[in-house]
PDB file of C-alpha atoms in Angstrom:
ATOM      1  CA  ARG A   1       0.000   0.000   0.000  1.00  0.00           C
ATOM      2  CA  LYS A   2       1.296   3.428  -0.903  1.00  0.00           C
ATOM      3  CA  GLU A   3       1.896   5.958   1.863  1.00  0.00           C
ATOM      4  CA  VAL A   4      -0.197   8.584   0.110  1.00  0.00           C
ATOM      5  CA  GLU A   5      -3.091   7.906  -2.244  1.00  0.00           C
ATOM      6  CA  GLN A   6      -4.826  10.331  -4.563  1.00  0.00           C
ATOM      7  CA  ASP A   7      -7.485  10.078  -7.228  1.00  0.00           C
ATOM      8  CA  PRO A   8      -5.548  10.699 -10.457  1.00  0.00           C
ATOM      9  CA  GLY A   9      -8.522  12.363 -12.156  1.00  0.00           C
ATOM     10  CA  PRO A  10      -8.659  14.172 -14.433  1.00  0.00           C
ATOM     11  CA  PHE A  11     -11.210  16.510 -12.967  1.00  0.00           C
ATOM     12  CA  ASN A  12     -12.694  18.500 -15.827  1.00  0.00           C
ATOM     13  CA  VAL A  13     -14.568  21.547 -14.548  1.00  0.00           C
ATOM     14  CA  PRO A  14     -15.855  24.807 -16.082  1.00  0.00           C
ATOM     15  CA  GLU A  15     -14.459  28.155 -15.073  1.00  0.00           C
ATOM     16  CA  GLY A  16     -16.030  29.404 -11.886  1.00  0.00           C
ATOM     17  CA  ALA A  17     -16.774  25.959 -10.528  1.00  0.00           C
ATOM     18  CA  THR A  18     -15.843  24.694  -7.102  1.00  0.00           C
ATOM     19  CA  VAL A  19     -13.796  21.514  -7.050  1.00  0.00           C
ATOM     20  CA  ALA A  20     -12.449  19.372  -4.223  1.00  0.00           C
ATOM     21  CA  PHE A  21      -9.726  16.744  -4.072  1.00  0.00           C
ATOM     22  CA  ASN A  22      -9.042  14.262  -1.326  1.00  0.00           C
ATOM     23  CA  CYS A  23      -5.831  12.561  -0.337  1.00  0.00           C
ATOM     24  CA  THR A  24      -5.460   9.693   2.143  1.00  0.00           C
ATOM     25  CA  TYR A  25      -2.331   8.753   4.048  1.00  0.00           C
ATOM     26  CA  SER A  26      -1.524   5.473   5.691  1.00  0.00           C
ATOM     27  CA  ASN A  27       0.739   6.396   8.600  1.00  0.00           C
ATOM     28  CA  SER A  28      -1.061   7.824  11.597  1.00  0.00           C
ATOM     29  CA  ALA A  29       2.234   9.284  12.845  1.00  0.00           C
ATOM     30  CA  SER A  30       2.260  11.726   9.947  1.00  0.00           C
ATOM     31  CA  GLN A  31       2.435  15.311  11.161  1.00  0.00           C
ATOM     32  CA  SER A  32       3.095  17.671   8.290  1.00  0.00           C
ATOM     33  CA  PHE A  33       0.873  17.945   5.272  1.00  0.00           C
ATOM     34  CA  PHE A  34       1.193  19.963   2.115  1.00  0.00           C
ATOM     35  CA  TRP A  35      -0.394  20.551  -1.226  1.00  0.00           C
ATOM     36  CA  TYR A  36       1.974  21.188  -4.109  1.00  0.00           C
ATOM     37  CA  ARG A  37       1.039  22.231  -7.607  1.00  0.00           C
ATOM     38  CA  GLN A  38       2.881  20.911 -10.641  1.00  0.00           C
ATOM     39  CA  ASP A  39       2.393  22.273 -14.131  1.00  0.00           C
ATOM     40  CA  CYS A  40       3.165  20.044 -17.096  1.00  0.00           C
ATOM     41  CA  ARG A  41       6.919  19.437 -17.407  1.00  0.00           C
ATOM     42  CA  LYS A  42       7.645  21.846 -14.564  1.00  0.00           C
ATOM     43  CA  GLU A  43       8.811  21.394 -10.993  1.00  0.00           C
ATOM     44  CA  PRO A  44       6.398  21.116  -8.058  1.00  0.00           C
ATOM     45  CA  LYS A  45       5.693  24.335  -6.202  1.00  0.00           C
ATOM     46  CA  LEU A  46       4.228  24.710  -2.752  1.00  0.00           C
ATOM     47  CA  LEU A  47       0.570  25.705  -2.814  1.00  0.00           C
ATOM     48  CA  MET A  48      -0.350  25.356   0.838  1.00  0.00           C
ATOM     49  CA  SER A  49       0.877  23.850   4.069  1.00  0.00           C
ATOM     50  CA  VAL A  50      -1.644  22.222   6.385  1.00  0.00           C
ATOM     51  CA  TYR A  51      -0.600  22.002  10.023  1.00  0.00           C
ATOM     52  CA  SER A  52      -3.643  21.887  12.205  1.00  0.00           C
ATOM     53  CA  SER A  53      -7.299  21.789  11.392  1.00  0.00           C
ATOM     54  CA  GLY A  54      -6.919  23.485   8.050  1.00  0.00           C
ATOM     55  CA  ASN A  55      -5.795  26.512   6.085  1.00  0.00           C
ATOM     56  CA  GLU A  56      -7.450  29.015   3.837  1.00  0.00           C
ATOM     57  CA  ASP A  57      -5.614  31.124   1.291  1.00  0.00           C
ATOM     58  CA  GLY A  58      -7.846  33.102  -1.011  1.00  0.00           C
ATOM     59  CA  ARG A  59      -9.789  30.690  -3.187  1.00  0.00           C
ATOM     60  CA  PHE A  60      -7.984  27.671  -1.747  1.00  0.00           C
ATOM     61  CA  THR A  61      -8.928  25.828   1.427  1.00  0.00           C
ATOM     62  CA  ALA A  62      -7.136  22.791   2.807  1.00  0.00           C
ATOM     63  CA  GLN A  63      -8.634  20.624   5.523  1.00  0.00           C
ATOM     64  CA  LEU A  64      -7.066  17.908   7.637  1.00  0.00           C
ATOM     65  CA  ASN A  65      -9.005  15.025   9.169  1.00  0.00           C
ATOM     66  CA  ARG A  66      -6.640  13.100  11.422  1.00  0.00           C
ATOM     67  CA  ALA A  67      -9.237  10.579  12.553  1.00  0.00           C
ATOM     68  CA  SER A  68      -9.873   9.449   8.994  1.00  0.00           C
ATOM     69  CA  GLN A  69      -6.336  10.202   7.829  1.00  0.00           C
ATOM     70  CA  TYR A  70      -7.154  12.388   4.894  1.00  0.00           C
ATOM     71  CA  ILE A  71      -6.589  15.906   3.735  1.00  0.00           C
ATOM     72  CA  SER A  72      -8.618  17.782   1.198  1.00  0.00           C
ATOM     73  CA  LEU A  73      -8.121  20.728  -1.096  1.00  0.00           C
ATOM     74  CA  LEU A  74     -11.043  22.905  -2.123  1.00  0.00           C
ATOM     75  CA  ILE A  75     -10.717  25.373  -4.970  1.00  0.00           C
ATOM     76  CA  ARG A  76     -13.479  27.933  -5.354  1.00  0.00           C
ATOM     77  CA  ASP A  77     -14.203  30.015  -8.452  1.00  0.00           C
ATOM     78  CA  SER A  78     -11.831  27.968 -10.599  1.00  0.00           C
ATOM     79  CA  LYS A  79      -9.654  29.832 -13.088  1.00  0.00           C
ATOM     80  CA  LEU A  80      -8.160  28.544 -16.312  1.00  0.00           C
ATOM     81  CA  SER A  81      -4.767  29.071 -14.675  1.00  0.00           C
ATOM     82  CA  ASP A  82      -5.647  26.547 -11.970  1.00  0.00           C
ATOM     83  CA  SER A  83      -5.242  23.743 -14.517  1.00  0.00           C
ATOM     84  CA  ALA A  84      -2.369  21.640 -13.195  1.00  0.00           C
ATOM     85  CA  THR A  85      -1.600  18.488 -11.235  1.00  0.00           C
ATOM     86  CA  TYR A  86      -2.056  18.804  -7.491  1.00  0.00           C
ATOM     87  CA  LEU A  87       0.283  16.712  -5.345  1.00  0.00           C
ATOM     88  CA  CYS A  88      -0.473  15.746  -1.779  1.00  0.00           C
ATOM     89  CA  VAL A  89       2.626  15.479   0.443  1.00  0.00           C
ATOM     90  CA  VAL A  90       3.005  13.973   3.886  1.00  0.00           C
ATOM     91  CA  ASN A  91       5.895  14.061   6.361  1.00  0.00           C
ATOM     92  CA  MET A  92       6.509  12.834   9.885  1.00  0.00           C
ATOM     93  CA  TYR A  93       8.321  15.051  12.363  1.00  0.00           C
ATOM     94  CA  ASN A  94      11.871  13.908  13.024  1.00  0.00           C
ATOM     95  CA  PHE A  95      11.895  11.944   9.824  1.00  0.00           C
ATOM     96  CA  ASN A  96      13.513  13.024   6.623  1.00  0.00           C
ATOM     97  CA  LYS A  97      11.187  11.499   4.099  1.00  0.00           C
ATOM     98  CA  PHE A  98       8.439  13.365   2.366  1.00  0.00           C
ATOM     99  CA  TYR A  99       5.898  11.135   0.698  1.00  0.00           C
ATOM    100  CA  PHE A 100       4.214  12.406  -2.437  1.00  0.00           C
ATOM    101  CA  GLY A 101       0.994  11.169  -3.896  1.00  0.00           C
ATOM    102  CA  SER A 102       0.785  10.533  -7.635  1.00  0.00           C
ATOM    103  CA  GLY A 103      -1.182  13.703  -8.100  1.00  0.00           C
ATOM    104  CA  THR A 104      -4.666  14.725  -9.173  1.00  0.00           C
ATOM    105  CA  LYS A 105      -4.985  16.368 -12.555  1.00  0.00           C
ATOM    106  CA  LEU A 106      -7.325  19.347 -12.871  1.00  0.00           C
ATOM    107  CA  ASN A 107      -8.499  20.776 -16.177  1.00  0.00           C
ATOM    108  CA  VAL A 108     -10.450  24.018 -15.974  1.00  0.00           C
ATOM    109  CA  LYS A 109     -12.271  24.729 -19.214  1.00  0.00           C
ATOM    110  CA  PRO A 110     -13.758  27.993 -20.489  1.00  0.00           C
TER     111      PRO A 110
ATOM    112  CA  GLY B   1      17.139  34.357  -9.531  1.00  0.00           C
ATOM    113  CA  ALA B   2      18.056  32.763  -6.243  1.00  0.00           C
ATOM    114  CA  GLY B   3      16.168  29.514  -6.716  1.00  0.00           C
ATOM    115  CA  VAL B   4      17.374  25.939  -6.943  1.00  0.00           C
ATOM    116  CA  SER B   5      19.199  25.179 -10.168  1.00  0.00           C
ATOM    117  CA  GLN B   6      19.990  21.857 -11.759  1.00  0.00           C
ATOM    118  CA  SER B   7      22.199  20.829 -14.625  1.00  0.00           C
ATOM    119  CA  PRO B   8      22.038  19.496 -17.170  1.00  0.00           C
ATOM    120  CA  ARG B   9      18.361  20.019 -17.870  1.00  0.00           C
ATOM    121  CA  TYR B  10      18.326  17.116 -20.306  1.00  0.00           C
ATOM    122  CA  LYS B  11      20.620  14.131 -20.512  1.00  0.00           C
ATOM    123  CA  VAL B  12      20.565  11.263 -22.980  1.00  0.00           C
ATOM    124  CA  ALA B  13      22.759   8.319 -22.090  1.00  0.00           C
ATOM    125  CA  LYS B  14      23.402   4.984 -23.669  1.00  0.00           C
ATOM    126  CA  ARG B  15      22.702   2.012 -21.470  1.00  0.00           C
ATOM    127  CA  GLY B  16      25.751   1.272 -19.386  1.00  0.00           C
ATOM    128  CA  GLN B  17      27.067   4.823 -19.294  1.00  0.00           C
ATOM    129  CA  ASP B  18      27.668   6.708 -16.078  1.00  0.00           C
ATOM    130  CA  VAL B  19      25.938  10.048 -15.536  1.00  0.00           C
ATOM    131  CA  ALA B  20      26.320  12.864 -13.009  1.00  0.00           C
ATOM    132  CA  LEU B  21      23.524  15.263 -12.193  1.00  0.00           C
ATOM    133  CA  ARG B  22      24.201  18.496 -10.373  1.00  0.00           C
ATOM    134  CA  CYS B  23      22.074  20.487  -7.951  1.00  0.00           C
ATOM    135  CA  ASP B  24      22.740  24.004  -6.669  1.00  0.00           C
ATOM    136  CA  PRO B  25      20.407  24.619  -3.729  1.00  0.00           C
ATOM    137  CA  ILE B  26      19.283  27.966  -2.420  1.00  0.00           C
ATOM    138  CA  SER B  27      22.176  29.563  -0.559  1.00  0.00           C
ATOM    139  CA  GLY B  28      22.057  28.842   3.162  1.00  0.00           C
ATOM    140  CA  HIS B  29      19.573  25.989   2.919  1.00  0.00           C
ATOM    141  CA  VAL B  30      20.466  23.206   5.302  1.00  0.00           C
ATOM    142  CA  SER B  31      18.393  20.412   3.798  1.00  0.00           C
ATOM    143  CA  LEU B  32      18.739  18.958   0.338  1.00  0.00           C
ATOM    144  CA  PHE B  33      16.614  16.218  -1.153  1.00  0.00           C
ATOM    145  CA  TRP B  34      16.816  14.185  -4.343  1.00  0.00           C
ATOM    146  CA  TYR B  35      13.691  12.719  -5.907  1.00  0.00           C
ATOM    147  CA  GLN B  36      12.967  10.565  -8.928  1.00  0.00           C
ATOM    148  CA  GLN B  37       9.774  11.274 -10.854  1.00  0.00           C
ATOM    149  CA  ALA B  38       8.545   8.817 -13.436  1.00  0.00           C
ATOM    150  CA  LEU B  39       5.995   9.877 -16.028  1.00  0.00           C
ATOM    151  CA  GLY B  40       2.542  10.246 -14.512  1.00  0.00           C
ATOM    152  CA  GLN B  41       3.766   9.656 -10.972  1.00  0.00           C
ATOM    153  CA  GLY B  42       4.603  11.844  -8.031  1.00  0.00           C
ATOM    154  CA  PRO B  43       8.205  12.391  -6.956  1.00  0.00           C
ATOM    155  CA  GLU B  44       9.740   9.443  -5.118  1.00  0.00           C
ATOM    156  CA  PHE B  45      12.243  10.162  -2.362  1.00  0.00           C
ATOM    157  CA  LEU B  46      15.814   9.070  -3.071  1.00  0.00           C
ATOM    158  CA  THR B  47      18.072  10.622  -0.469  1.00  0.00           C
ATOM    159  CA  TYR B  48      18.410  13.458   2.039  1.00  0.00           C
ATOM    160  CA  PHE B  49      21.325  15.605   3.162  1.00  0.00           C
ATOM    161  CA  GLN B  50      21.535  17.829   6.185  1.00  0.00           C
ATOM    162  CA  ASN B  51      24.457  20.076   5.321  1.00  0.00           C
ATOM    163  CA  GLU B  52      27.168  17.656   4.163  1.00  0.00           C
ATOM    164  CA  ALA B  53      25.806  14.646   6.030  1.00  0.00           C
ATOM    165  CA  GLN B  54      23.767  12.133   4.079  1.00  0.00           C
ATOM    166  CA  LEU B  55      21.257  11.190   6.747  1.00  0.00           C
ATOM    167  CA  ASP B  56      18.953   9.060   4.675  1.00  0.00           C
ATOM    168  CA  LYS B  57      19.673   7.162   1.488  1.00  0.00           C
ATOM    169  CA  SER B  58      16.966   4.573   1.871  1.00  0.00           C
ATOM    170  CA  GLY B  59      15.244   5.601  -1.347  1.00  0.00           C
ATOM    171  CA  LEU B  60      18.193   4.963  -3.646  1.00  0.00           C
ATOM    172  CA  PRO B  61      16.997   2.094  -5.844  1.00  0.00           C
ATOM    173  CA  SER B  62      20.307   0.283  -6.159  1.00  0.00           C
ATOM    174  CA  ASP B  63      23.993   0.550  -5.413  1.00  0.00           C
ATOM    175  CA  ARG B  64      24.418   2.083  -8.844  1.00  0.00           C
ATOM    176  CA  PHE B  65      23.066   5.305  -7.380  1.00  0.00           C
ATOM    177  CA  PHE B  66      25.346   7.507  -5.331  1.00  0.00           C
ATOM    178  CA  ALA B  67      24.910  11.049  -4.017  1.00  0.00           C
ATOM    179  CA  GLU B  68      27.233  13.475  -2.327  1.00  0.00           C
ATOM    180  CA  ARG B  69      27.254  16.999  -0.940  1.00  0.00           C
ATOM    181  CA  PRO B  70      30.849  17.370   0.228  1.00  0.00           C
ATOM    182  CA  GLU B  71      30.788  21.019   1.302  1.00  0.00           C
ATOM    183  CA  GLY B  72      27.193  21.228   2.358  1.00  0.00           C
ATOM    184  CA  SER B  73      26.034  23.205  -0.658  1.00  0.00           C
ATOM    185  CA  VAL B  74      26.207  21.778  -4.197  1.00  0.00           C
ATOM    186  CA  SER B  75      25.142  18.158  -4.536  1.00  0.00           C
ATOM    187  CA  THR B  76      25.769  15.576  -7.216  1.00  0.00           C
ATOM    188  CA  LEU B  77      23.691  12.490  -7.946  1.00  0.00           C
ATOM    189  CA  LYS B  78      25.671   9.891  -9.833  1.00  0.00           C
ATOM    190  CA  ILE B  79      24.195   6.902 -11.599  1.00  0.00           C
ATOM    191  CA  GLN B  80      26.581   4.209 -12.719  1.00  0.00           C
ATOM    192  CA  ARG B  81      25.936   1.769 -15.560  1.00  0.00           C
ATOM    193  CA  THR B  82      22.625   3.365 -16.427  1.00  0.00           C
ATOM    194  CA  GLN B  83      19.667   1.152 -17.293  1.00  0.00           C
ATOM    195  CA  GLN B  84      16.523   1.978 -19.227  1.00  0.00           C
ATOM    196  CA  GLU B  85      14.451   1.897 -16.034  1.00  0.00           C
ATOM    197  CA  ASP B  86      16.546   4.823 -14.758  1.00  0.00           C
ATOM    198  CA  SER B  87      14.844   7.076 -17.315  1.00  0.00           C
ATOM    199  CA  ALA B  88      12.950   9.693 -15.318  1.00  0.00           C
ATOM    200  CA  VAL B  89      13.087  13.290 -14.170  1.00  0.00           C
ATOM    201  CA  TYR B  90      15.466  13.757 -11.255  1.00  0.00           C
ATOM    202  CA  LEU B  91      14.381  16.592  -8.998  1.00  0.00           C
ATOM    203  CA  CYS B  92      16.424  18.316  -6.356  1.00  0.00           C
ATOM    204  CA  ALA B  93      14.812  20.310  -3.563  1.00  0.00           C
ATOM    205  CA  SER B  94      16.203  22.351  -0.710  1.00  0.00           C
ATOM    206  CA  SER B  95      14.712  23.715   2.473  1.00  0.00           C
ATOM    207  CA  LEU B  96      15.951  26.209   5.008  1.00  0.00           C
ATOM    208  CA  GLY B  97      16.003  24.130   8.160  1.00  0.00           C
ATOM    209  CA  ALA B  98      16.528  20.539   9.083  1.00  0.00           C
ATOM    210  CA  ALA B  99      13.841  18.167   7.892  1.00  0.00           C
ATOM    211  CA  GLY B 100      11.421  17.087  10.539  1.00  0.00           C
ATOM    212  CA  GLY B 101      11.391  20.460  12.271  1.00  0.00           C
ATOM    213  CA  ARG B 102       8.242  22.292  13.148  1.00  0.00           C
ATOM    214  CA  GLY B 103       6.947  25.231  11.209  1.00  0.00           C
ATOM    215  CA  ALA B 104       6.337  25.904   7.536  1.00  0.00           C
ATOM    216  CA  SER B 105       9.492  27.939   7.184  1.00  0.00           C
ATOM    217  CA  THR B 106      11.657  24.957   7.895  1.00  0.00           C
ATOM    218  CA  ASP B 107       9.647  22.330   6.052  1.00  0.00           C
ATOM    219  CA  THR B 108       8.851  24.067   2.774  1.00  0.00           C
ATOM    220  CA  GLN B 109      10.810  22.520  -0.048  1.00  0.00           C
ATOM    221  CA  TYR B 110      11.841  24.521  -3.079  1.00  0.00           C
ATOM    222  CA  PHE B 111      12.372  22.435  -6.161  1.00  0.00           C
ATOM    223  CA  GLY B 112      14.753  22.842  -9.021  1.00  0.00           C
ATOM    224  CA  PRO B 113      13.570  22.441 -12.630  1.00  0.00           C
ATOM    225  CA  GLY B 114      14.813  18.853 -12.741  1.00  0.00           C
ATOM    226  CA  THR B 115      17.056  16.863 -15.040  1.00  0.00           C
ATOM    227  CA  ARG B 116      15.246  14.708 -17.578  1.00  0.00           C
ATOM    228  CA  LEU B 117      17.322  11.572 -18.052  1.00  0.00           C
ATOM    229  CA  THR B 118      16.664   9.314 -21.000  1.00  0.00           C
ATOM    230  CA  VAL B 119      18.565   6.049 -21.207  1.00  0.00           C
ATOM    231  CA  LEU B 120      18.575   4.428 -24.625  1.00  0.00           C
TER     232      LEU B 120
END
């Protein structure tokens, strides 16, 4: 079983739509959680960190559910520029490894 | 800019050749990571350095893979006797503090553009 699992998508949504992705992790000792964005043939870039019960940054909201071991990413009012692959990342404090999911592909269409 | 740089950006090797991939992290960053990303997959951890110390190399797929960071800044990932299954994008990332610390400022990883390795 992989440490981090994501629905690969693609999620095809119209501009202005609200879309949500989930990510599950297998190790209950995980402590740090992140969402990264990766454009085609580019490097991953940090979108949001999630440390406690959740974060909000403009149109983006990340939620953490420790009991069920999942994090979610909600994107409101989708823009064409949001089209990318969204990577869920998990880390345990005092450990060096960061585990990436395979990513969820989002296509926002006009 | 002052981001992470990697060279070469593209490398084509014949099977059996040795290759060396270079990473220049952000100046002052303590942590340096190497990842391997296959097509359609997320990055897979290879190895981690804290300054010049290689604290974790558990992700290196075989003894053909070797990484070093002798002065705690630039790092090199070397692959000996390349095989076709080594074809992937090799990403380097750096972060300010030691991995495993608390706080976003120490855990955020900044990635380089990657080296796309193709083994024929």
